[in-house]
mmCIF file of C-alpha atoms in Angstrom:
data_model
loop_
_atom_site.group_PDB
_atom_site.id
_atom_site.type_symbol
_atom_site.label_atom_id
_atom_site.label_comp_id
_atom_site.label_asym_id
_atom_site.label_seq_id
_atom_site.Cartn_x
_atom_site.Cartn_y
_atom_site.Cartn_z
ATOM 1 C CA UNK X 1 152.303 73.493 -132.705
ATOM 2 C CA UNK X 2 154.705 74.387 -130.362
ATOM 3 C CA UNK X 3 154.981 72.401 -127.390
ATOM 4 C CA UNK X 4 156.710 73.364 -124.239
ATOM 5 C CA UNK X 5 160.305 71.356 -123.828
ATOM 6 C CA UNK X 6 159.975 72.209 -120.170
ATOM 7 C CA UNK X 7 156.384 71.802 -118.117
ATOM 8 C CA UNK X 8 157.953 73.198 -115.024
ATOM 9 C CA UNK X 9 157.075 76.677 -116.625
ATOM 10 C CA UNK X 10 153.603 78.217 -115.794
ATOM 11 C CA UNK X 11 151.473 80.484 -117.601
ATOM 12 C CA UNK X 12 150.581 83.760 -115.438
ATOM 13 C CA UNK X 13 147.227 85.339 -116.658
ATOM 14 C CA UNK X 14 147.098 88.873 -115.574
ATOM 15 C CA UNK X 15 144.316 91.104 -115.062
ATOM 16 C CA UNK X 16 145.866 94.617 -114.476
ATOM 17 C CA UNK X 17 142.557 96.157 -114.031
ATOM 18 C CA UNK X 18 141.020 93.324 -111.433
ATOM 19 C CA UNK X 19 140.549 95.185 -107.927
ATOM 20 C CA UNK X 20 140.390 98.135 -109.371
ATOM 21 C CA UNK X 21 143.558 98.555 -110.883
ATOM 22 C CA UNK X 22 145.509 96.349 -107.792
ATOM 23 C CA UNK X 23 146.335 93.786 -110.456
ATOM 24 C CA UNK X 24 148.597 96.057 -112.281
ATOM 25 C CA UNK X 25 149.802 97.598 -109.297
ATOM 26 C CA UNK X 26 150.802 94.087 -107.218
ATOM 27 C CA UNK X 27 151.839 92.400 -110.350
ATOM 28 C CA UNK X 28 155.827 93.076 -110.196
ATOM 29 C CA UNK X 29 155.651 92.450 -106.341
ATOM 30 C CA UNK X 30 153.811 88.801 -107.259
ATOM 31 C CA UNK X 31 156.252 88.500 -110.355
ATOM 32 C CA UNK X 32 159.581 88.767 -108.117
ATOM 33 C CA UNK X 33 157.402 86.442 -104.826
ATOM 34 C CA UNK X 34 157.280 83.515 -107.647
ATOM 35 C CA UNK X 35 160.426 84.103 -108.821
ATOM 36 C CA UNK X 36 161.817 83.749 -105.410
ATOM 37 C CA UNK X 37 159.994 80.545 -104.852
ATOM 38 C CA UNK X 38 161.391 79.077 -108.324
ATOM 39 C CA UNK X 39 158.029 79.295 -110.046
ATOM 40 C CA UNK X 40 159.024 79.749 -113.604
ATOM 41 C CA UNK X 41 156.148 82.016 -115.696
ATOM 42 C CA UNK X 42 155.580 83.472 -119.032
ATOM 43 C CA UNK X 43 153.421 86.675 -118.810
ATOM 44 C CA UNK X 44 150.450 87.415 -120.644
ATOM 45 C CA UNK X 45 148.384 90.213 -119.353
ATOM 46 C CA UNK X 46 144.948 90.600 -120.719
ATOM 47 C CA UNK X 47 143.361 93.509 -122.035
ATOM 48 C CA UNK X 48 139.745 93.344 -122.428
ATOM 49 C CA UNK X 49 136.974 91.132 -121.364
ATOM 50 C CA UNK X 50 136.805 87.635 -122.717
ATOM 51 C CA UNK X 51 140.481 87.827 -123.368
ATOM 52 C CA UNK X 52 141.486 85.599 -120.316
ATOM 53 C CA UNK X 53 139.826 82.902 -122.111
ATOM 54 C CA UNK X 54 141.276 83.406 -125.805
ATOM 55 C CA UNK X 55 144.669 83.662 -123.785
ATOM 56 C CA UNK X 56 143.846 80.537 -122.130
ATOM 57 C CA UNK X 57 142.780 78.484 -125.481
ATOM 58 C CA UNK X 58 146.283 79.181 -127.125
ATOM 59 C CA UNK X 59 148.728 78.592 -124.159
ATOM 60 C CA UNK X 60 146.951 74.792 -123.800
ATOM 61 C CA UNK X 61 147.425 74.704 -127.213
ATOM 62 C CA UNK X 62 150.788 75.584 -126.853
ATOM 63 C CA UNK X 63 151.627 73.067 -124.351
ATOM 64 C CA UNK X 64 150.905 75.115 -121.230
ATOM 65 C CA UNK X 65 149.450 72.567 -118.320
ATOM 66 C CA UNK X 66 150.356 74.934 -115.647
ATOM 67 C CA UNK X 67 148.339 78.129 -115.450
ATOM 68 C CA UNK X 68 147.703 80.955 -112.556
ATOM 69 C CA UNK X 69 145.313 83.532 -112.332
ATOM 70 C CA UNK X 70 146.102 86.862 -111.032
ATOM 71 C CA UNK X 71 143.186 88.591 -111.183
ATOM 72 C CA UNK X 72 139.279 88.274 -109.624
ATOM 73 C CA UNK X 73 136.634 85.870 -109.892
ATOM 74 C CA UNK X 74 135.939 87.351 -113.908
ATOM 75 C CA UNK X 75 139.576 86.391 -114.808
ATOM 76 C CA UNK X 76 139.157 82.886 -113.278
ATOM 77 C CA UNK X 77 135.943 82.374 -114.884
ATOM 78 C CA UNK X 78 137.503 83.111 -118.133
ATOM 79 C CA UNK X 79 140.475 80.895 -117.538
ATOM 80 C CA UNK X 80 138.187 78.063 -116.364
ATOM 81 C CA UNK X 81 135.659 78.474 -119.213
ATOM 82 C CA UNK X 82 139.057 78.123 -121.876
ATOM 83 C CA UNK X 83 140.453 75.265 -120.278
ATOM 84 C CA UNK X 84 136.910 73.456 -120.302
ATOM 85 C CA UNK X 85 136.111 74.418 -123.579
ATOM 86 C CA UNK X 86 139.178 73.420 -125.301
ATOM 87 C CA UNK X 87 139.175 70.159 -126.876
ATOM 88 C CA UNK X 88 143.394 70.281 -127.107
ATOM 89 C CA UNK X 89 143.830 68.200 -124.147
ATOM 90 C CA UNK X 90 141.623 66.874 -121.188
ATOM 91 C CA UNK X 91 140.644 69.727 -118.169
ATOM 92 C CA UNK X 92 142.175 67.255 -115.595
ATOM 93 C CA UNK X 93 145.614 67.857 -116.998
ATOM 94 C CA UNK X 94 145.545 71.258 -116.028
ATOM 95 C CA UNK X 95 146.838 72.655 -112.690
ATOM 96 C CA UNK X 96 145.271 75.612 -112.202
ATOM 97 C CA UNK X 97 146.245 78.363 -109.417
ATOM 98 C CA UNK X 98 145.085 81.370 -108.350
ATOM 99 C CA UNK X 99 146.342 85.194 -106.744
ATOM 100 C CA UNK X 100 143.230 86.844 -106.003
ATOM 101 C CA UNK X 101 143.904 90.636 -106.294
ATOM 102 C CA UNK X 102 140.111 91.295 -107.402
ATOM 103 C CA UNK X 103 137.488 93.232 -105.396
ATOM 104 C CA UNK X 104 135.255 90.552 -103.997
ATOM 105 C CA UNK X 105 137.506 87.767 -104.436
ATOM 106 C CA UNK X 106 134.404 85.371 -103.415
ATOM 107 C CA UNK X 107 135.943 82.746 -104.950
ATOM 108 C CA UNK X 108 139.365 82.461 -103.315
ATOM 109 C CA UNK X 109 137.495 82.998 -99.865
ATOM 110 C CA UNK X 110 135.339 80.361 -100.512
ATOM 111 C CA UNK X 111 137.919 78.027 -100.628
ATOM 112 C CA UNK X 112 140.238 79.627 -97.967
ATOM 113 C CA UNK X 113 142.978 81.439 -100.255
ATOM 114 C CA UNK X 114 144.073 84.125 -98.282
ATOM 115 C CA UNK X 115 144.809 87.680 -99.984
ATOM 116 C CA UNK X 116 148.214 87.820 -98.561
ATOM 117 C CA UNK X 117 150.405 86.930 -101.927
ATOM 118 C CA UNK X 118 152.869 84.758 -99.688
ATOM 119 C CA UNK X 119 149.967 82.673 -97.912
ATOM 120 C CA UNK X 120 148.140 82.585 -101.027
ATOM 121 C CA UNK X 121 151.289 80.626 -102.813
ATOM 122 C CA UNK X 122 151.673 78.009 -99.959
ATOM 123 C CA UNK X 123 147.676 77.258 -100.106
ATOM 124 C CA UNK X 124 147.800 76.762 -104.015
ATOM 125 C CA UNK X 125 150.568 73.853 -103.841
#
């Protein structure tokens, strides 16, 4: 098992088709908006359904404790379902973030994260 030396780094789960395609078209935009905050990430982009949560599953395992969504409500759901079902370590040592680019986004605007990728950032802290 290889754990991470540094847990500053995040895991960025990427749904290029949430929002009907807006995932893979915002994601280098969102990539260079973390990098310019210091937000260190390792990319994995997903690539069909229920992959968000296999994804999920080996980064914990990995060492990952830091993980962001970019994606819709599905990809979260799928992140949240592989941190909860994971028996690696406990779902409260997660941090979990999110980037809605997805259609309805219900999520995100139920708790108040705003689609613009700058505002959406600051809310996540």
């Amino acid at each position: 098992m290889n754990q991470l030396s540094d847990q500053t780094e995040w895991l960025a789960i990427v749904n290029p088709n949430a929002g009907n395609g807006k995932g893979h078209k915002d994601w280098n935009l969102i990539a260079k908006l973390l990098e310019r905050k210091n937000i260190f990430i390792k990319t994995k982009i997903t690539e069909a359904k229920g992959h968000a949560a296999m994804i999920t599953h080996e980064a914990v395992r990995e060492g990952f404790r830091k993980i962001i969504t970019i994606g819709g409500d599905g990809t979260l759901n799928e992140v949240v379902n592989g941190i909860f079902t994971d028996s690696t370590c406990p779902p409260e040592e997660i941090s979990l973030a999110l980037i809605p680019v997805g259609t309805g986004n219900d999520w995100g605007r139920m708790f108040g994260i705003p689609s613009d990728y700058e505002k959406s950032r600051e809310n996540n802290q």
